[in-house]
PDB file of C-alpha atoms in Angstrom:
ATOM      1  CA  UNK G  30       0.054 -10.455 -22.057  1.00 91.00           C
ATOM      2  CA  UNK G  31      -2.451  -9.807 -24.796  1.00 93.00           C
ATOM      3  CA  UNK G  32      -3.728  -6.006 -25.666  1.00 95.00           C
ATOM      4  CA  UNK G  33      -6.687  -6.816 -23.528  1.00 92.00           C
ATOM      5  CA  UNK G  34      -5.170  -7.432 -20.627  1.00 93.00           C
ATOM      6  CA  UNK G  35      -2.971  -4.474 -21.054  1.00 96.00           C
ATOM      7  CA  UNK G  36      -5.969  -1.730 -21.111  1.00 96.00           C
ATOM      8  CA  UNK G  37      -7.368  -3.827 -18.272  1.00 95.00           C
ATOM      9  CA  UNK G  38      -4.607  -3.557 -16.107  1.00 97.00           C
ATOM     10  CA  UNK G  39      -3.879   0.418 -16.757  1.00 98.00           C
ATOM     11  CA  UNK G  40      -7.959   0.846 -16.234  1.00 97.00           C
ATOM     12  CA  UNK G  41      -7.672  -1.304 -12.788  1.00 98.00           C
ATOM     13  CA  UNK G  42      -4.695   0.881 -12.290  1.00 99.00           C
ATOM     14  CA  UNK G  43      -6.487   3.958 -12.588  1.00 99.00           C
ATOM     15  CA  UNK G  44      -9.485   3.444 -11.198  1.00 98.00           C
ATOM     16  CA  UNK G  45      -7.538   2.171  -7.506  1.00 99.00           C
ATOM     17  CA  UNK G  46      -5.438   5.600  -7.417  1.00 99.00           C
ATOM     18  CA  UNK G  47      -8.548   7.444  -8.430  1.00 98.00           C
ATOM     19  CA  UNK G  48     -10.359   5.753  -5.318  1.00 98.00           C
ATOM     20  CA  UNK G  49      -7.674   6.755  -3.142  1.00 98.00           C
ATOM     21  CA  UNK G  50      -7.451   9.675  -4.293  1.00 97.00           C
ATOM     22  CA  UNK G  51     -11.400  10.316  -4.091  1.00 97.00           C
ATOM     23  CA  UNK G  52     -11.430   8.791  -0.473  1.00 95.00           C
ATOM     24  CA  UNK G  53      -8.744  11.123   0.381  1.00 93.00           C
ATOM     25  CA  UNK G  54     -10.796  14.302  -1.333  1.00 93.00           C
ATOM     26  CA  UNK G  55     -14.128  12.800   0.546  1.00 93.00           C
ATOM     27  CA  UNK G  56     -12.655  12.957   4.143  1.00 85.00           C
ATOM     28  CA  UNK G  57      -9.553  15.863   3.988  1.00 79.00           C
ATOM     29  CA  UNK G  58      -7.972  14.498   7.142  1.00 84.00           C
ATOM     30  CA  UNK G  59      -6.959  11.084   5.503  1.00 90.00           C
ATOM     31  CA  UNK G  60      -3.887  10.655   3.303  1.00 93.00           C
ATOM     32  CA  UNK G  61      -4.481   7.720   0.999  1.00 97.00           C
ATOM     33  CA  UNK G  62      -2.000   8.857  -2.036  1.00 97.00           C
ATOM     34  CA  UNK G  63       1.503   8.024  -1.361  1.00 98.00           C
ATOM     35  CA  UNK G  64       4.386   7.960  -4.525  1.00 98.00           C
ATOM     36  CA  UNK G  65       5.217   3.719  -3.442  1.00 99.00           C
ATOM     37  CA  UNK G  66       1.225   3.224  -4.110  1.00 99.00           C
ATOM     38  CA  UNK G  67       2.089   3.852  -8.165  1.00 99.00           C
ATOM     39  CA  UNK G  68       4.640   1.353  -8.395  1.00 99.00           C
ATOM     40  CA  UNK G  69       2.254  -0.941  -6.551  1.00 99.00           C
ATOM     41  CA  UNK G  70      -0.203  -0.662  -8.909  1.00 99.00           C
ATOM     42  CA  UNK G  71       1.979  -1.673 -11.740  1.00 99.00           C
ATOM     43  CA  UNK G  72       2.895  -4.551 -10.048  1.00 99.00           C
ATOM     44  CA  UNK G  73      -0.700  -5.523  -8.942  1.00 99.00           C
ATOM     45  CA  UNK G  74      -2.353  -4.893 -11.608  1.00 98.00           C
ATOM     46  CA  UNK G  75       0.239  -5.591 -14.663  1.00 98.00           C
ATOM     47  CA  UNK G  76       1.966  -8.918 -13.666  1.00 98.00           C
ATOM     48  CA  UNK G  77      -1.246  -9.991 -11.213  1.00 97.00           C
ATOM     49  CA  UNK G  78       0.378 -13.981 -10.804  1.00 97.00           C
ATOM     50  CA  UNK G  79       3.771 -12.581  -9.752  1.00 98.00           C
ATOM     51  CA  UNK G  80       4.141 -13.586  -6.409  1.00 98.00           C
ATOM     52  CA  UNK G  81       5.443  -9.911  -6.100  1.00 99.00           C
ATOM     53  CA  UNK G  82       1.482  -8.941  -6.717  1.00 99.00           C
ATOM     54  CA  UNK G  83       0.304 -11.272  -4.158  1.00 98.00           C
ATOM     55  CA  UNK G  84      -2.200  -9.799  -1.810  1.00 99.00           C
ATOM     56  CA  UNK G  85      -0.149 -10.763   0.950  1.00 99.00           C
ATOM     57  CA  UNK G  86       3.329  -9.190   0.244  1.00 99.00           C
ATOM     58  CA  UNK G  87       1.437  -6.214  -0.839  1.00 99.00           C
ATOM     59  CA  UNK G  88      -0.493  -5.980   2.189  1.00 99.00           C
ATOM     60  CA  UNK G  89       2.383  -7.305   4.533  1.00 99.00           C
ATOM     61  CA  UNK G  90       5.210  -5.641   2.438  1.00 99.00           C
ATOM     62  CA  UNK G  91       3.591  -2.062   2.914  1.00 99.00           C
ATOM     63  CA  UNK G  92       2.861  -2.552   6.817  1.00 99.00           C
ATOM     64  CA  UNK G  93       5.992  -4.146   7.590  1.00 99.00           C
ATOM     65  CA  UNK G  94       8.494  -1.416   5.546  1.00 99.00           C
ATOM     66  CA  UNK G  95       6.568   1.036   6.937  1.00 99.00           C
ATOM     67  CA  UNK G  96       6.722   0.148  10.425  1.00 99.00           C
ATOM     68  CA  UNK G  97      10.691   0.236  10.185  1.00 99.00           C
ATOM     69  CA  UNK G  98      10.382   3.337   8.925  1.00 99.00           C
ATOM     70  CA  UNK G  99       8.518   4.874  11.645  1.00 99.00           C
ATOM     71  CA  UNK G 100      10.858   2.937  14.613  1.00 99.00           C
ATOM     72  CA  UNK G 101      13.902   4.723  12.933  1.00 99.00           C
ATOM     73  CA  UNK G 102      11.872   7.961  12.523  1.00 98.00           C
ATOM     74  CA  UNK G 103      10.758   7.522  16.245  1.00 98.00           C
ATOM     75  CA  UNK G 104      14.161   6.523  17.836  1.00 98.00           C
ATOM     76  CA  UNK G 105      17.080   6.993  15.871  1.00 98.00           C
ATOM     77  CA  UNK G 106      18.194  10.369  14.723  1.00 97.00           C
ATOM     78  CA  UNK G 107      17.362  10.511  10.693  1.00 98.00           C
ATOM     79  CA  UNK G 108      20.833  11.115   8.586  1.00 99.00           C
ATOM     80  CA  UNK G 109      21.303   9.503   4.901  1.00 99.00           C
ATOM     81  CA  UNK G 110      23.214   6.047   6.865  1.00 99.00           C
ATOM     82  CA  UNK G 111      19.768   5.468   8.830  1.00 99.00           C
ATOM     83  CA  UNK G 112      17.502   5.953   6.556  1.00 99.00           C
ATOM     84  CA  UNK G 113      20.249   3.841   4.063  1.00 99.00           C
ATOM     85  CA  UNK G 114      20.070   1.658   7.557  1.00 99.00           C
ATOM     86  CA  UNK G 115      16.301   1.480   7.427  1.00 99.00           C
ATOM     87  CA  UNK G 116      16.137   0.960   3.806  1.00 99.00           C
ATOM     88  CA  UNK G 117      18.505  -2.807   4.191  1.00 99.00           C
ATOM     89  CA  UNK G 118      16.655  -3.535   6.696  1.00 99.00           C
ATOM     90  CA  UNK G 119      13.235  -3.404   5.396  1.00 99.00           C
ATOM     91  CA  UNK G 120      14.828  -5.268   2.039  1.00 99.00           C
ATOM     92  CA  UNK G 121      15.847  -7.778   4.155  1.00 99.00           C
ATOM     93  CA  UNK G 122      12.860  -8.531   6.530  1.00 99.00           C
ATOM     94  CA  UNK G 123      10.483  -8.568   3.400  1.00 99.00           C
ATOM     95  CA  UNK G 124      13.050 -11.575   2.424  1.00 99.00           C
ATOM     96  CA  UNK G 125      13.217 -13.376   5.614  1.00 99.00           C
ATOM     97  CA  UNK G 126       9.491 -13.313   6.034  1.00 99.00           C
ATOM     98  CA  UNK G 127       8.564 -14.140   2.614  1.00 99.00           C
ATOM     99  CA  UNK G 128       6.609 -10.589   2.053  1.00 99.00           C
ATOM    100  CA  UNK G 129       8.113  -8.883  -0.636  1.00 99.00           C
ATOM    101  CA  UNK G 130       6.650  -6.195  -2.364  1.00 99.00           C
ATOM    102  CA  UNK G 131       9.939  -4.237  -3.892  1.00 99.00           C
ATOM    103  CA  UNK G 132       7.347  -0.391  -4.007  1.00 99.00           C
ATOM    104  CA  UNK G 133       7.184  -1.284  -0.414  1.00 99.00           C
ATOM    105  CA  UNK G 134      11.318  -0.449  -0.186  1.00 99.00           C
ATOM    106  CA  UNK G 135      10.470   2.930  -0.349  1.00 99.00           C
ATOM    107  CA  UNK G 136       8.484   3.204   3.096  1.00 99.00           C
ATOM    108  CA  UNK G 137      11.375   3.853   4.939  1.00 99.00           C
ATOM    109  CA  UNK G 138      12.822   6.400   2.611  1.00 99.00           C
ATOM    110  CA  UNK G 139       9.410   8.409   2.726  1.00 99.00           C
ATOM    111  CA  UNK G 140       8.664   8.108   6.201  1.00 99.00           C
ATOM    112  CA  UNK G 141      11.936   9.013   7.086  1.00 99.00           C
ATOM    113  CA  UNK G 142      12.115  11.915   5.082  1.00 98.00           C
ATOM    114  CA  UNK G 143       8.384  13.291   6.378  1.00 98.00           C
ATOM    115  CA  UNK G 144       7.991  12.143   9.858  1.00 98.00           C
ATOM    116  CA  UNK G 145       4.125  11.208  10.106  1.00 98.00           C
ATOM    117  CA  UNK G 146       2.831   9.731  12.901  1.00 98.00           C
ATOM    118  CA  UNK G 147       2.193   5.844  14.100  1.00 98.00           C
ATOM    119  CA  UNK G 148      -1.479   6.496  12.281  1.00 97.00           C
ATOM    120  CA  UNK G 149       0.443   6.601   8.540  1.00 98.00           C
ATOM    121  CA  UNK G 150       0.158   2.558   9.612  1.00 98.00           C
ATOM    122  CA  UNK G 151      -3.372   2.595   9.619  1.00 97.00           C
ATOM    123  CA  UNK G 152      -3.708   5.449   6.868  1.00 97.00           C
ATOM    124  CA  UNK G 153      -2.532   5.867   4.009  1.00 98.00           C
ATOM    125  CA  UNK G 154      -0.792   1.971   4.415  1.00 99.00           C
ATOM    126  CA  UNK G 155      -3.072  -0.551   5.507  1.00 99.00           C
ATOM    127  CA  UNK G 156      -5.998   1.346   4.006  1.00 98.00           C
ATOM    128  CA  UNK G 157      -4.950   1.601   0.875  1.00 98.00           C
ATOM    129  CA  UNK G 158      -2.956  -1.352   0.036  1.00 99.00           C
ATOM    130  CA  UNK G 159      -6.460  -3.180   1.126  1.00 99.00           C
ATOM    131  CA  UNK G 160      -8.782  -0.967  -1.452  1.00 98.00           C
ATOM    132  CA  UNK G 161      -5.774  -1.589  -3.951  1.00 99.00           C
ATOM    133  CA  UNK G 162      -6.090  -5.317  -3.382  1.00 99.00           C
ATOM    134  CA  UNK G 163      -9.686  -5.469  -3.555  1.00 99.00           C
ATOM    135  CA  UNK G 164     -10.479  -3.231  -6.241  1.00 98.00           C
ATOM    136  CA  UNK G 165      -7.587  -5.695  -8.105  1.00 98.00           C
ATOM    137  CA  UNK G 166      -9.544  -8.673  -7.506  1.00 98.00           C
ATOM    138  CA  UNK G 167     -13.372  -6.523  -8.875  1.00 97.00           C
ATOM    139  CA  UNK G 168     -11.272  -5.581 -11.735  1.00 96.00           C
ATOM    140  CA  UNK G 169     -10.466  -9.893 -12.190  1.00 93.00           C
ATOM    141  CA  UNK G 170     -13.353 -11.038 -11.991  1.00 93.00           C
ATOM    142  CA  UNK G 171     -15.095  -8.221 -14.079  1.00 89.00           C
ATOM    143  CA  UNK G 172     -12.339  -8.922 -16.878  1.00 82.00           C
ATOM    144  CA  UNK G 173     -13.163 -12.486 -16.671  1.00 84.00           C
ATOM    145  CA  UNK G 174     -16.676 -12.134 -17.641  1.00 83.00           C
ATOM    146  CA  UNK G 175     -15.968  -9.783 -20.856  1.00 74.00           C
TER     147      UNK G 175
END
């Protein structure tokens, strides 16, 4: 990766926290910052053709991790072997459905430990893994033209 790209990709990975983080500030009853959304960043923005980075597993990765989290928070009382329970599971459906996204591993863990409701699908997840996605690809095609 050439210096370039480096200071690109920590600049794309600033600016898509900092929206988050702005979007969250704008309307106070959203939560758009979430720990798993750093590692995602690194991923997305710093090795972008790793199949690990691909909008799809970070999209589907996120939604799918996260909605094994909130089953188990929902239905099955939380102790360290469920959430370890939740964890393996989530590793392994990522797998079997071709979705991985290894910052989305940690879904189960947080939502476990925190208990939000079904709407931390909808926000901070599927919000924000689509404005990290897209502000990824503005950050592309604004990198290719310099």
């Amino acid at each position: 990766m050439k210096f370039k790209d480096k200071i690109t990709a920590g600049i794309g990975a600033g600016t898509a926290i900092a929206l988050l983080g702005l979007l969250e500030k704008i309307e106070m009853q959203l939560m758009l910052l979430i720990a798993p959304f750093g590692a995602s960043v690194v991923l997305i923005f710093g090795v972008p053709s790793s199949p690990l980075a691909n909008p799809k597993n970070v999209i589907l990765g996120h939604l799918l991790t996260a909605s094994i989290g909130l089953l188990f928070v929902n239905y099955v009382e939380v102790n360290t072997l469920t959430i370890a329970l939740a964890t393996g599971l989530a590793v392994s459906l990522m797998l079997l459905t071709n979705t991985t996204h290894p910052p989305a591993g940690a879904n189960p863990i947080l939502i476990m430990i925190t208990a939000p409701s079904w709407q931390f699908l909808i926000f901070p997840i599927f919000t924000g893994t689509v404005i990290m996605v897209l502000t990824a690809k503005v950050i592309e095609r604004c990198r290719q033209r310099v």
